[in-house]
Each structure stands twice: as structure tokens, then as C-alpha cells.
Tab-separated table of C-alpha atoms and ligand atoms in Angstrom:
chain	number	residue	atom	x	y	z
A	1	UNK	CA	29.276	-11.829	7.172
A	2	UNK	CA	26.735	-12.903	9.459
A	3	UNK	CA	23.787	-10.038	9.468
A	4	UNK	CA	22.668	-7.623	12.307
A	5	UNK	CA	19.995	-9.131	14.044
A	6	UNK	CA	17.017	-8.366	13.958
A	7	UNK	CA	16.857	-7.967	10.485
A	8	UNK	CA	14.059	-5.572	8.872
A	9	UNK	CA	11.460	-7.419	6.329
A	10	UNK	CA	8.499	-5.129	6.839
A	11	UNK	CA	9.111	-2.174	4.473
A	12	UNK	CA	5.562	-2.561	3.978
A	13	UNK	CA	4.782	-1.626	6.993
A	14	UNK	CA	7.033	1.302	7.123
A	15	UNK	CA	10.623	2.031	5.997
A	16	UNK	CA	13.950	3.900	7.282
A	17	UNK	CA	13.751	7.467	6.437
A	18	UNK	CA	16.832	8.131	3.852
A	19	UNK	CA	20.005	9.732	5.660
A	20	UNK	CA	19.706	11.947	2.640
A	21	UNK	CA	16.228	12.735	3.767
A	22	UNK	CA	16.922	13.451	7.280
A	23	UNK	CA	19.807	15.629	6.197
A	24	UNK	CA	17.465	17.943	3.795
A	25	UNK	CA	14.732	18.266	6.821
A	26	UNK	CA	17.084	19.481	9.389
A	27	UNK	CA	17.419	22.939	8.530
A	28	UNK	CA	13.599	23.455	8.386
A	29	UNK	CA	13.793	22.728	12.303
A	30	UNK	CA	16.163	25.298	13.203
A	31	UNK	CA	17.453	28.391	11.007
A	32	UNK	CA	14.191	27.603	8.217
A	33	UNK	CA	11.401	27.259	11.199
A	34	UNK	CA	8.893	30.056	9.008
A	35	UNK	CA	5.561	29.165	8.608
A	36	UNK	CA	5.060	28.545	4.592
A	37	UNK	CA	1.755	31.090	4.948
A	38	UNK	CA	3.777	33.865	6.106
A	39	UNK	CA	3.953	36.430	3.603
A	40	UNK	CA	5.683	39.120	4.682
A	41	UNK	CA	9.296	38.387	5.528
A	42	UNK	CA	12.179	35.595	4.719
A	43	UNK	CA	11.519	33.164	7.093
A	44	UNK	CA	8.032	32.729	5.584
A	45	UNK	CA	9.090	32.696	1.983
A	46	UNK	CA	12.201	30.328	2.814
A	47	UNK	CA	9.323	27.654	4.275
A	48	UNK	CA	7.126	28.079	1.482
A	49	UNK	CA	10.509	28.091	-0.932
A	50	UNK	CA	11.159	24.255	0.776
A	51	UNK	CA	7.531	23.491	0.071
A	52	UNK	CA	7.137	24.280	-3.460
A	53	UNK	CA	10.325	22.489	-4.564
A	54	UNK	CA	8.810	19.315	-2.397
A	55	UNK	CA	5.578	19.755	-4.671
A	56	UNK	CA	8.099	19.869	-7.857
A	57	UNK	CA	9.786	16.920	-6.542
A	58	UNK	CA	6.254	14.912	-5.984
A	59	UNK	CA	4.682	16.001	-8.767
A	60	UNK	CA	7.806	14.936	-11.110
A	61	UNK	CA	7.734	11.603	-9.642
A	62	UNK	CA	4.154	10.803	-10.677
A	63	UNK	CA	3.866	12.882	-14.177
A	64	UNK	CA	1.825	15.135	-12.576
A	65	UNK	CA	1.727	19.595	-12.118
A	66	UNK	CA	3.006	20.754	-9.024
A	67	UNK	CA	-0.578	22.452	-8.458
A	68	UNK	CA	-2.292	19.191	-8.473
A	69	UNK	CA	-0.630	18.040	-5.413
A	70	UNK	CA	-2.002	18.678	-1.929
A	71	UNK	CA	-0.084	17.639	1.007
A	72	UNK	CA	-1.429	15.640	3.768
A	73	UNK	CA	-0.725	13.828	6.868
A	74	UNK	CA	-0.560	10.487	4.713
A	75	UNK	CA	-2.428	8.107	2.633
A	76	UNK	CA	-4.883	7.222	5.363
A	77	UNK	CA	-5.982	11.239	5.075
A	78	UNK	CA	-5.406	11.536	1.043
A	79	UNK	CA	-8.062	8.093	1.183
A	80	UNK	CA	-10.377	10.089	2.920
A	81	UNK	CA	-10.167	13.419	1.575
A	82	UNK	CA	-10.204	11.633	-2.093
A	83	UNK	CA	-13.250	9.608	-1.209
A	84	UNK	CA	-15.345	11.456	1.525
A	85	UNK	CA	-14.220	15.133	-0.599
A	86	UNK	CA	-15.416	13.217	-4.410
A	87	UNK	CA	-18.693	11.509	-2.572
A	88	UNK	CA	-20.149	15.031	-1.675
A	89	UNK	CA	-19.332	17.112	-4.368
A	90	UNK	CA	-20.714	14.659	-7.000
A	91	UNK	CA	-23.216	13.216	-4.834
A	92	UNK	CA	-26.810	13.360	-7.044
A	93	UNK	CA	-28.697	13.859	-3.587
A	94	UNK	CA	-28.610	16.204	-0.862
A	95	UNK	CA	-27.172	15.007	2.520
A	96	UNK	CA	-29.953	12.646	4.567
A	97	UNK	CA	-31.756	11.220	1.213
A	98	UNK	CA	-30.880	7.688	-0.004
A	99	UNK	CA	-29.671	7.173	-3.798
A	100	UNK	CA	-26.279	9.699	-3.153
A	101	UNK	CA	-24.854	8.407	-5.851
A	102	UNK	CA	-23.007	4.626	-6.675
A	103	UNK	CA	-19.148	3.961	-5.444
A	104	UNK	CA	-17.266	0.949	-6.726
A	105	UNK	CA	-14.287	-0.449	-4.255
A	106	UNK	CA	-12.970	-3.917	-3.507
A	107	UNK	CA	-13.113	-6.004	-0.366
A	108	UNK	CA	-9.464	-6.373	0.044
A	109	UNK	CA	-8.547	-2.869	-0.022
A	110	UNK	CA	-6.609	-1.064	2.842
A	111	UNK	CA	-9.011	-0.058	5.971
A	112	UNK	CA	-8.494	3.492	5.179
A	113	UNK	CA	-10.152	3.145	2.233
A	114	UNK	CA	-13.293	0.624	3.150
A	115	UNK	CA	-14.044	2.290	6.642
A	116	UNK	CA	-14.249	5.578	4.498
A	117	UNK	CA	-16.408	3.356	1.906
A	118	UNK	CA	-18.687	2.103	4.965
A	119	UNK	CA	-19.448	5.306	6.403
A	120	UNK	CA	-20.210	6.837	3.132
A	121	UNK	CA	-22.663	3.440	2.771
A	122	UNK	CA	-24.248	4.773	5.806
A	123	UNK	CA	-24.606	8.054	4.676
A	124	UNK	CA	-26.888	7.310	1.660
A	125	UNK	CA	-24.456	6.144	-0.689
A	126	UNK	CA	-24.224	2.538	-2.436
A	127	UNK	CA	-20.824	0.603	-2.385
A	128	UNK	CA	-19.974	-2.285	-4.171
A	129	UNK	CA	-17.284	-4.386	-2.944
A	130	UNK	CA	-16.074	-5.883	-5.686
A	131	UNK	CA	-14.158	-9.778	-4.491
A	132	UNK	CA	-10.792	-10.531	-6.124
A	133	UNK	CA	-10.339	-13.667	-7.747
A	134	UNK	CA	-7.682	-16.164	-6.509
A	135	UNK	CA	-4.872	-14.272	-7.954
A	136	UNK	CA	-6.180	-10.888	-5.524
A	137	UNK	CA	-6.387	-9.178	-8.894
A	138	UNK	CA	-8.874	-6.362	-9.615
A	139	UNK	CA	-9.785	-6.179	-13.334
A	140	UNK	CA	-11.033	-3.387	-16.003
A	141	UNK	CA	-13.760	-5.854	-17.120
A	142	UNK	CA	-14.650	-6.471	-13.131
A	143	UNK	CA	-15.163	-2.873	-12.999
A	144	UNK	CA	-17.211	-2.201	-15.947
A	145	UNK	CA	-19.584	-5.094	-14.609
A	146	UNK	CA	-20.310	-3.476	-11.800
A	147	UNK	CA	-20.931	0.240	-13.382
A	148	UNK	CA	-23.803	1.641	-12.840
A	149	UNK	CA	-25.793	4.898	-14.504
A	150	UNK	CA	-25.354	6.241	-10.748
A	151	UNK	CA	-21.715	5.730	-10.563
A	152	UNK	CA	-19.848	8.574	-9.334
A	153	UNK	CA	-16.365	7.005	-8.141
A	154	UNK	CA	-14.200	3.760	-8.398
A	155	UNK	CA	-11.617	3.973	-5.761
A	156	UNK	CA	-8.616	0.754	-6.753
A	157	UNK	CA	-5.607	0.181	-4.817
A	158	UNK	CA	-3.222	0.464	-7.494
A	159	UNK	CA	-1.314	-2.947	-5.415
A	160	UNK	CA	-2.079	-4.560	-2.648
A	161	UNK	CA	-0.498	-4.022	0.714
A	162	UNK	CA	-0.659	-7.607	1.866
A	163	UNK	CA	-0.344	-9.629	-0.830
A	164	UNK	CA	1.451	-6.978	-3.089
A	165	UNK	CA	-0.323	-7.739	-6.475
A	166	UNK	CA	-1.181	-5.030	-9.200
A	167	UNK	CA	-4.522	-4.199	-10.049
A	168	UNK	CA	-5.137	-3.555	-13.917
A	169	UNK	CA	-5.323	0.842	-12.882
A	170	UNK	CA	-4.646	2.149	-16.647
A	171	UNK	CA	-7.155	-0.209	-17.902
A	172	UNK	CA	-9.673	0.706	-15.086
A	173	UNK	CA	-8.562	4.495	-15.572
A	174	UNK	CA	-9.360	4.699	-19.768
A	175	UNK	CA	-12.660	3.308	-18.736
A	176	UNK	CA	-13.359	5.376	-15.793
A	177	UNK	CA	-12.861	8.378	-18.493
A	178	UNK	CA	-14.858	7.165	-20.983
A	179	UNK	CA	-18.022	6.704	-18.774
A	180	UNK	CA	-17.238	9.869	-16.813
A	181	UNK	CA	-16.478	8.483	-13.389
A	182	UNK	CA	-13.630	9.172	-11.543
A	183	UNK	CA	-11.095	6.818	-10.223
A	184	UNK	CA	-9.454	7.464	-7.063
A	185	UNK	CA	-6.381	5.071	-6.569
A	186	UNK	CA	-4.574	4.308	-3.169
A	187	UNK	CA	-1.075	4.323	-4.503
A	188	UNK	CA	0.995	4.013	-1.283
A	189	UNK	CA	2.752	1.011	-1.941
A	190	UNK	CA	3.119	1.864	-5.443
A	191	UNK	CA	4.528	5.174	-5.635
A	192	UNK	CA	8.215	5.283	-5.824
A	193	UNK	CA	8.762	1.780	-6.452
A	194	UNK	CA	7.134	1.320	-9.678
A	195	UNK	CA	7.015	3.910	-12.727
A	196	UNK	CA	3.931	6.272	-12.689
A	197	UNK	CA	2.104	8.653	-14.968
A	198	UNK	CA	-0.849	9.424	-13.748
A	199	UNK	CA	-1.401	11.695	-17.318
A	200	UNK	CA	-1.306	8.421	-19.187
A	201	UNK	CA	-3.209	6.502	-16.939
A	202	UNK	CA	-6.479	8.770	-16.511
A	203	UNK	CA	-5.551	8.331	-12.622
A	204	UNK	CA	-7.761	11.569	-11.130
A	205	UNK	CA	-7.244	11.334	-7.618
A	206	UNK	CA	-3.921	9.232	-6.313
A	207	UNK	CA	-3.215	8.765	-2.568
A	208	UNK	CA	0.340	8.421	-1.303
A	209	UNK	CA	2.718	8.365	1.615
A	210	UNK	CA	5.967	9.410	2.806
A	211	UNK	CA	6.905	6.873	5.359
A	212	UNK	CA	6.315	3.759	2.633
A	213	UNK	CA	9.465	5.413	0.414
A	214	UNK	CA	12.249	6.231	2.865
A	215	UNK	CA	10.896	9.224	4.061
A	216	UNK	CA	9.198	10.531	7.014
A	217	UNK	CA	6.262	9.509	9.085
A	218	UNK	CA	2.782	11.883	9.326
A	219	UNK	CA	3.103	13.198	5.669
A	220	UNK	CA	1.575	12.260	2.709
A	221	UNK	CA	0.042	13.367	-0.418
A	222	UNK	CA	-3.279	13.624	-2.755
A	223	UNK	CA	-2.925	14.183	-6.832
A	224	UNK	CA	-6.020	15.590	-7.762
A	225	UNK	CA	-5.993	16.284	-11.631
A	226	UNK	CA	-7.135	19.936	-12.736
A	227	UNK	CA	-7.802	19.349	-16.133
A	228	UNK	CA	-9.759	16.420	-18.661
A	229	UNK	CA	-11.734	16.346	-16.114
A	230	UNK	CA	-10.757	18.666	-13.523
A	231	UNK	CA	-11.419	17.245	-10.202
A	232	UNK	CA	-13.425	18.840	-7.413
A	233	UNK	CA	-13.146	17.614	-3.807
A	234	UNK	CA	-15.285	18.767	-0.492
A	235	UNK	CA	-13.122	19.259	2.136
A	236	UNK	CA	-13.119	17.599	4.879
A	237	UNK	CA	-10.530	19.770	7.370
A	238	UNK	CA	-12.147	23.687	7.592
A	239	UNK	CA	-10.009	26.769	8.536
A	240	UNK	CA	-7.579	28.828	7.014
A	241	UNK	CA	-7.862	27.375	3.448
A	242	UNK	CA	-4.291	26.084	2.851
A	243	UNK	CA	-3.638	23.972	0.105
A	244	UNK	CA	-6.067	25.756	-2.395
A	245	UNK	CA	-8.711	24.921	0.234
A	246	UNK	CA	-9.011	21.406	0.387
A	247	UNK	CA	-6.275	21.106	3.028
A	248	UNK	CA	-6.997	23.370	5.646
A	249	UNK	CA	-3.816	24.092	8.578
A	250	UNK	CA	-0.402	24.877	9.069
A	251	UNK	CA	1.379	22.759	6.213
A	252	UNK	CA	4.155	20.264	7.772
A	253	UNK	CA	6.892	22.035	6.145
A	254	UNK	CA	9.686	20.003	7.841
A	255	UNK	CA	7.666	16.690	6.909
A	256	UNK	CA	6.823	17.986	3.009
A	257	UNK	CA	10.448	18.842	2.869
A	258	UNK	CA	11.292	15.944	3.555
A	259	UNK	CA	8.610	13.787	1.558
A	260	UNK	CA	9.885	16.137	-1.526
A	261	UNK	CA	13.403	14.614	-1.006
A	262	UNK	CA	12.347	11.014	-0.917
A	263	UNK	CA	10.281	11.512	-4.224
A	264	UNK	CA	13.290	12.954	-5.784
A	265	UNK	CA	15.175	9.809	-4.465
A	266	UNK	CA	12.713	7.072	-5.656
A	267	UNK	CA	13.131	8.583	-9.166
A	268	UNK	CA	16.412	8.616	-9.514
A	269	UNK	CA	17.086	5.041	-8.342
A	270	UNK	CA	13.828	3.169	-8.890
A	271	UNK	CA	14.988	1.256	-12.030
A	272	UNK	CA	18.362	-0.189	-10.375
A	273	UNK	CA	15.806	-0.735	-7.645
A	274	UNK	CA	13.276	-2.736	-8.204
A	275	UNK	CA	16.044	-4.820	-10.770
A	276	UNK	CA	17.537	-5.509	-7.260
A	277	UNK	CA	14.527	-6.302	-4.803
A	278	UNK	CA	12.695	-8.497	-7.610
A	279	UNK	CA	15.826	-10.843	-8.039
A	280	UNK	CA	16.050	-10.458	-3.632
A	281	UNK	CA	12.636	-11.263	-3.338
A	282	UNK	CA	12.315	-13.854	-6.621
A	283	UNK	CA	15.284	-15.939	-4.518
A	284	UNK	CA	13.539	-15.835	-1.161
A	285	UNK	CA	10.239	-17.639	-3.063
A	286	UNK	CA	11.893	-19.694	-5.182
A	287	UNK	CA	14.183	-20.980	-2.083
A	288	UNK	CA	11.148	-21.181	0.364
A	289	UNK	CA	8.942	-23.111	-1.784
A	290	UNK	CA	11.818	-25.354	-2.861
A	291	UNK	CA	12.793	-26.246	0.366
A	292	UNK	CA	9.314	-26.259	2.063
A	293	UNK	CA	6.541	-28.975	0.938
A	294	UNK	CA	3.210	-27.371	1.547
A	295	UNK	CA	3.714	-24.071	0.792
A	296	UNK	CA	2.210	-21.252	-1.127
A	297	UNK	CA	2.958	-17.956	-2.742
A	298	UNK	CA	-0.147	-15.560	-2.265
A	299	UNK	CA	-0.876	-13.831	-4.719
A	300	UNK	CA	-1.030	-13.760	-8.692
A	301	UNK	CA	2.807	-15.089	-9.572
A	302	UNK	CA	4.152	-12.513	-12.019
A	303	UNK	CA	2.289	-9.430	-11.650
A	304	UNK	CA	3.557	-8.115	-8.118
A	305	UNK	CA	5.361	-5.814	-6.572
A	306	UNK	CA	9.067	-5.934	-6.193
A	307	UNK	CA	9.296	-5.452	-2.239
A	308	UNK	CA	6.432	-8.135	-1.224
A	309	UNK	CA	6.400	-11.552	-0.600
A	310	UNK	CA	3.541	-13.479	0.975
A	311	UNK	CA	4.129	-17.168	1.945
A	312	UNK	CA	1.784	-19.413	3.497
A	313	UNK	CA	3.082	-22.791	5.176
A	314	UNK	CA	1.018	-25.891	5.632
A	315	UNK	CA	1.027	-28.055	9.092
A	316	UNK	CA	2.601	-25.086	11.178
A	317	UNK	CA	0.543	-23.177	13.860
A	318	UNK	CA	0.923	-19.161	12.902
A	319	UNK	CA	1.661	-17.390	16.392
A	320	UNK	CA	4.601	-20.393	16.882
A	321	UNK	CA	5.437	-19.739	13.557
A	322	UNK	CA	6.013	-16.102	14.453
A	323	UNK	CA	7.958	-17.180	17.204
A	324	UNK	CA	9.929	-19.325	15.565
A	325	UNK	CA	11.558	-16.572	12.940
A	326	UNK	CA	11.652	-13.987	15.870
A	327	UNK	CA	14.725	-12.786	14.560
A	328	UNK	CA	13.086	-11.404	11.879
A	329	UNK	CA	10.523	-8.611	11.872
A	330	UNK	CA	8.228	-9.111	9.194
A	331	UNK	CA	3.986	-9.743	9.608
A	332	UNK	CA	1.769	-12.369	9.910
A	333	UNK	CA	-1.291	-13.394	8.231
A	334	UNK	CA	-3.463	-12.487	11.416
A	335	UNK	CA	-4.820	-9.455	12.231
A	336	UNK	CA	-4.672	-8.446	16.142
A	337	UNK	CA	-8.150	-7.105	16.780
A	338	UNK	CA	-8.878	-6.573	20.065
A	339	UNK	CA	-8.639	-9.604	21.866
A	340	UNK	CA	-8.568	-11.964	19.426
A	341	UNK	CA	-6.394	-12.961	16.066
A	342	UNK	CA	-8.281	-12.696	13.372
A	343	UNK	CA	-6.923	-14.250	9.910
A	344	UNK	CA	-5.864	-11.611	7.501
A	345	UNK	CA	-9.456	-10.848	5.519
A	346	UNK	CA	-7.313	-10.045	2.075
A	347	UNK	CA	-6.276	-13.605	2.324
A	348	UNK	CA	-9.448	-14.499	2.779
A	349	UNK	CA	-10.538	-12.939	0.093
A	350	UNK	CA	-8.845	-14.934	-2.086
A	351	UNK	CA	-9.739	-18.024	-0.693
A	352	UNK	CA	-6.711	-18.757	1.460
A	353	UNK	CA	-8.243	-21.020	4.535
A	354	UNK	CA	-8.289	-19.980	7.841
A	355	UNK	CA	-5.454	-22.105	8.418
A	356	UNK	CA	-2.824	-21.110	5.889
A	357	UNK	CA	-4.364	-17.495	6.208
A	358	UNK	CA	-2.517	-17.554	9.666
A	359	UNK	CA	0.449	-19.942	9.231
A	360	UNK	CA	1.718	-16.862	6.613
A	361	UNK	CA	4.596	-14.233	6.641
A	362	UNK	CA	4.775	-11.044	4.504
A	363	UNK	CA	8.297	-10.682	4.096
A	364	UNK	CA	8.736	-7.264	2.743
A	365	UNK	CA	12.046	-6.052	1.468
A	366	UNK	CA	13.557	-2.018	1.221
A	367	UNK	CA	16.474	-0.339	-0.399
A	368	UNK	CA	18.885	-1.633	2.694
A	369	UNK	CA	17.715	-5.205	2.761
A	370	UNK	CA	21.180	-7.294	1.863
A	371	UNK	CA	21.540	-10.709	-0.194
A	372	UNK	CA	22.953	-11.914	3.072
A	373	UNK	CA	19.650	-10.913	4.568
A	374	UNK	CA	17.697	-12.996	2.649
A	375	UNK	CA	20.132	-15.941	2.614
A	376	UNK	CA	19.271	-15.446	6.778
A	377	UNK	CA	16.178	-15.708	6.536
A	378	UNK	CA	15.712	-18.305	4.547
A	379	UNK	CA	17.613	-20.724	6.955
A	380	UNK	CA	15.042	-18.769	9.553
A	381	UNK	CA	11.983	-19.731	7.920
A	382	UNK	CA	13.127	-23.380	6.847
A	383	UNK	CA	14.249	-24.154	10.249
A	384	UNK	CA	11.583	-22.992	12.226
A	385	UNK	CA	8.746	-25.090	9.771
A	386	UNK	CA	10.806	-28.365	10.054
A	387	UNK	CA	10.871	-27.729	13.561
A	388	UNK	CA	6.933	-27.297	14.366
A	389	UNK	CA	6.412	-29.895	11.548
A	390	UNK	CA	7.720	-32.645	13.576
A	391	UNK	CA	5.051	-31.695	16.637
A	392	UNK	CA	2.460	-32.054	14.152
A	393	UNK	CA	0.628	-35.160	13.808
A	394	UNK	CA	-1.687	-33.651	10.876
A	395	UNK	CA	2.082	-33.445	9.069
A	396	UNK	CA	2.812	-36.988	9.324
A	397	UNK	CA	-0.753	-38.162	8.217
A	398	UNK	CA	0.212	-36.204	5.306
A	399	UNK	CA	3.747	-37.443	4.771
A	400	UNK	CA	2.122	-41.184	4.944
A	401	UNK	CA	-0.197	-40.097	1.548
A	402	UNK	CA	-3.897	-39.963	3.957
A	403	UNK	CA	-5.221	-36.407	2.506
A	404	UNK	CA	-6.762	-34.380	5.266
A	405	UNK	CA	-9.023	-32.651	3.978
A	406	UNK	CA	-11.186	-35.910	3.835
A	407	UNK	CA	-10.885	-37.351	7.160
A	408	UNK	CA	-13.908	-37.625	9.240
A	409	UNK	CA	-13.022	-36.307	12.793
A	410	UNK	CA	-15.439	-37.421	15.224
A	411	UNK	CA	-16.579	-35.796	18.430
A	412	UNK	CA	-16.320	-37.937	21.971
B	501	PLP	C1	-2.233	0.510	0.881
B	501	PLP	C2	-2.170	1.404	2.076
B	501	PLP	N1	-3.046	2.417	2.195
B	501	PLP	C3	-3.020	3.258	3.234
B	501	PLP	C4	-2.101	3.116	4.243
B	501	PLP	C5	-2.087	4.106	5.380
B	501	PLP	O1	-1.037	5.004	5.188
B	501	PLP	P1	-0.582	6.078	6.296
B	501	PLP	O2	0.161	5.302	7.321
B	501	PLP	O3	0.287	7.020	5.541
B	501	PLP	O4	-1.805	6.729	6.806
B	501	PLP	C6	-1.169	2.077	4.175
B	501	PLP	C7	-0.205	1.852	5.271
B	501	PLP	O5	-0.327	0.945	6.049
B	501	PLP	C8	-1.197	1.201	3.055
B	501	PLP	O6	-0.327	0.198	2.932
């Protein structure tokens, strides 16, 4: 049967909230509306009965306590809490003097975590960026090279949004532990798609997000481990000292409610579920770069994600690419800044050109994506590249064996 068009290939992006989801959230609209704070009568405890199961649910999912979760508006607010709230309690100078303290992060992490980085870099801190290698992975032994005596915090995507590769976290956690530091991780595409024990894996802060595992938009959470070591954070929101103070403000009950349910969810079926989306996703590469001279998986090859595929075609133009697969929303390898497209900087990072940086897709796949899906766009993507391949003269210097990379272009 032929699919619904368009189809959906950006869970990384965002994802469908779970019927399920939706269906545990709707009471806390209407009969449940209490504020979770509320102490004295049933509405109140009801709400704050909703969130405390959500916090068993979360907590469950990641081998954590339910009191080392604090809820959030998402991962870009766990990032900052995590690294802004770990900067200043640990920092070795007062605010205003230089030589804060040392933080270690990478170049191709997610913006909420380097524009945190930047500022704190501005704020008397020193950041190193540590750069990738070609496979986009972040090692132990990278990390330990760039520890310092001043080092107060790494902060590792445990996998990459773009690219969807796995950083080497329990390594980089046993020796974040050993030297004392703490590791922050940005865990939002990880979380609920891959097994997690954040116990094991001397993880002490972990940011995550409802609306990347079938649940709802504007709610998120922060693990922040209370024991060996236990964590202290500065927070970053003042007032009425929710969420054992670091939190501040009516808690989202609806939202954590929901975000509860979708943890609970991801548990039960992440092991049928990532079987499924890494043979989806396996045939979608395999068939692309089969089909496709030129082409290129992003990436390191084995030790990925199960939901992200990142493709890069040769002799194609990226916005007609884009065009040409309209019927499928995925992403591109540019970046829309203001006026301009800019190619995607993680690609960059691992030194993808400028031009294959922007003739890329991120296909990314969820719990509803169908084999017939894939099979779609697969024909999509194949058609649309032979089609702009036979506008492009560059393509059939290359089919007649001249390499381009060593012609001499001249100027008139
Ligand atoms: C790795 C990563 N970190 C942080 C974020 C931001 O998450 P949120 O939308 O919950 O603020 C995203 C989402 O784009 C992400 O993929």
C-alpha cells in the first residue's frame, strides 16, 4: 500500500506524542487541574500524586532515584541549569575574576550546550572544545588529554543529534570519577531509545526531553546524582523553590504527566524497538549507497543510533536536493541562519566539505515509521539524485574518469 504522503523522517527533530500519552495527560487538564504545591486539599495532592509517579517513571527508565530528577521545560533548560548551575557552585573564583575554573565540551555538540559553554567562556571560565575525529566520535582518552588540575566539568553529548553517533560516556564517566570532575551528559537523543544506567556509568548530571520520545513538547528533565559524589547545582530560575530549589515555578504537571508516561513507554518497548528501526534504517543505507555512486554515510558506521541516518550525495546542489524529496520531511545539512544557509558545522567538524555538508539528508526514523516508508523513500531519494545528476556537468566529468578535485578552474 502506497504510504500517506508526506511521510515523517525527522524524529530527530521532534516526534508524535503517544496516543497513550495524550490519553494519561487529559485528566490533569480538567477534573486533576491542582497545583502539585498545594498542600492542603485533594486537588493539590492528586497533581502532586501525577507528578511523583512521572518522577518514578523517569527515574526507572534511567537507573536513577526518583529524588534525583528535576523537571524542566526540556533539554535546552536541563543543558543550562546542568552547566551554568555546576560552573558556579564549583567555580574556584568569585564572579568577575579570570581562572573560574576549566570546562571540557566538544565543537559539535547541540547549541544549547556550546552557547551555554560560550557565555560561561565569557564569564571567566576556560572551555575547551574538543574536535571529533572523522567518525564524530568523542573519546575517554580525548578527554583525559585535555584534563586539566582546574577542571571542574566535562559536559558529552551522550550521541549526536545530526549525525547520531555515540560518544564513549561510561568510559568518559569512570574517568570523570576518578579525577573528581563531573560529567554532565546531553542525553536527549539517547534516552529512551538506548538502555541507560546512569549508576553504572558515573553519569552525574543527564539532560533529557520529552518531545524526542513520543511525548510532549515544553518538558524535560535533569538527573542530578545525590550520592558518590552528590551533585550541587546554582540555580538559575529564583522564586518559590520547587523542585528542591533548583527549579523554581509552578511544575508543568500536565506536561510531567505526560513525560512520566512516555518514559514508562520507552522501557517497555525499547528492545523490540531499536531491533526494528536499526534493520529500517540499516536498509535505507545499505539501499542508498548501493544505488547512488558518490555517496556517503556520516558518521562512524557501527556505533550509531538506531533512529539516524545521515547521507551525503555527490554532484547534487542541496536546496534542489531538498526539493526534489519534498515529499518527505526530513533535514538538510544546512543550517538557516538568518539570511543565509550555512553548512551544518557538525559536518564540518568532521571534515565533510562544504559541498557534501549541504547536498545531505538526516533521515530520522520513530516508532510509526513503516517498511513501506522507507521502501518510499528510497525511490524518493534515488530519483531525485539521478535527476539533478544529469544537469550537472561536474557529474559527467566524473563519469568520464577526470577527478575534480584536481582541475584547475581559471578565472576570465
Ligand atoms: C542533542 C539535543 N540537545 C538539546 C536539544 C534541545 O531540546 P529541547 O527542544 O527539549 O529544548 C535537542 C533538540 O533539538 C537535541 O537534539
Amino acid at each position: 500500500m502506497a504510504p500517506k504522503l508526506p511521510i515523517y523522517l525527522d524524529n530527530a527533530a521532534t516526534t508524535r506524542c503517544d496516543p497513550r500519552v495524550v490519553e494519561a495527560m487529559l485528566p490533569y487538564f480538567s477534573e486533576k487541574f491542582g497545583n502539585a504545591a498545594s498542600r492542603n486539599h485533594k486537588f493539590g495532592w492528586e497533581a502532586e500524586d501525577g507528578v511523583e509517579l512521572a518522577r518514578e517513571q523517569a527515574a526507572a527508565l534511567i537507573g536513577a532515584n526518583p529524588k534525583e530528577i528535576i523537571f524542566t521545560s526540556g533539554s535546552t533548560e536541563s543543558n543550562n541549569l546542568a552547566i551554568k548551575g555546576a560552573a558556579e557552585m564549583y567555580a574556584k573564583a568569585p564572579a568577575g575574576q579570570t581562572g573560574r575554573g576549566h570546562i571540557i565540551t566538544a565543537v559539535h555538540e547541540h547549541k544549547a550546550v556550546l552557547d551555554p559553554c560560550k557565555r560561561l567562556q565569557r564569564e571567566g571560565f576556560d572551555v575547551t572544545f574538543l574536535e571529533p575525529g572523522a567518525d564524530g566520535i568523542i573519546t575517554a582518552e580525548m578527554v583525559a588529554g585535555a584534563m586539566r588540575p582546574d577542571t571542574i566539568l566535562v559536559t558529552i553529548m551522550w550521541a549526536n543529534n545530526e549525525i547520531g553517533t555515540i560518544n564513549e560516556i561510561p568510559q568518559i564517566g569512570r574517568l570523570c570519577h576518578e579525577r573528581e570532575v563531573i560529567l554532565h551528559t546531553d542525553a536527549t537523543q539517547w534516552v529512551g531509545k538506548m538502555p541507560t544506567d546512569v549508576e553504572r556509568d558515573c553519569v552525574d548530571l543527564m539532560s533529557w526531553s520529552g518531545h524526542k520520545m513520543y511525548g510532549p513538547k515544553g518538558v524535560g528533565a535533569l538527573f542530578v546524582r545525590r550520592r558518590k559524589p552528590r551533585v550541587r547545582l546554582e540555580a538559575i530560575i529564583d522564586g518559590g523553590g520547587h523542585e528542591r530549589g533548583m527549579r523554581s515555578g509552578t511544575l508543568n504537571v500536565t506536561g510531567i504527566v505526560g513525560f512520566g508516561k512516555a518514559c514508562e513507554l520507552c522501557k517497555e518497548h525499547m528492545e523490540q524497538e531499536r531491533d526494528r528501526l536499526v534493520k529500517l534504517r540499516r536498509k535505507l543505507e545499505t539501499e542508498l549507497s548501493r544505488r547512488i555512486e558518490v555517496t556517503q554515510v556520516n558518521g562512524h558506521a557501527d556505533k550509531r543510533l538506531p533512529h539516524i541516518c545521515n547521507i551525503s550525495f555527490g554532484f547534487v546542489e542541496g536546496e534542489s536536493l531538498m526539493m526534489g524529496v519534498k515529499d518527505i520531511a526530513c533535514s538538510s545539512g544546512s543550517a538557516c541562519t538568518s539570511a543565509s544557509l550555512e553548512p551544518s558545522y557538525v559536518l564540518k567538524s568532521l571534515g565533510v566539505g562544504d559541498e557534501l555538508a549541504h547536498s545531505s539528508l538526516r533521515l530520522s526514523l520513530g516508532r510509526w515509521t513503516t517498511e513501506e516508508e522507507i521502501d518510499f523513500a528510497i525511490e524518493q531519494v534515488v530519483k531525485a539524485v539521478e535527476h539533478l545528476r544529469t544537469m550537472s556537468p561536474l557529474y559527467d566529468l566524473h563519469k568520464e574518469g577526470i577527478d575534480i578535485s584536481k582541475i584547475q578552474w581559471q578565472a576570465h
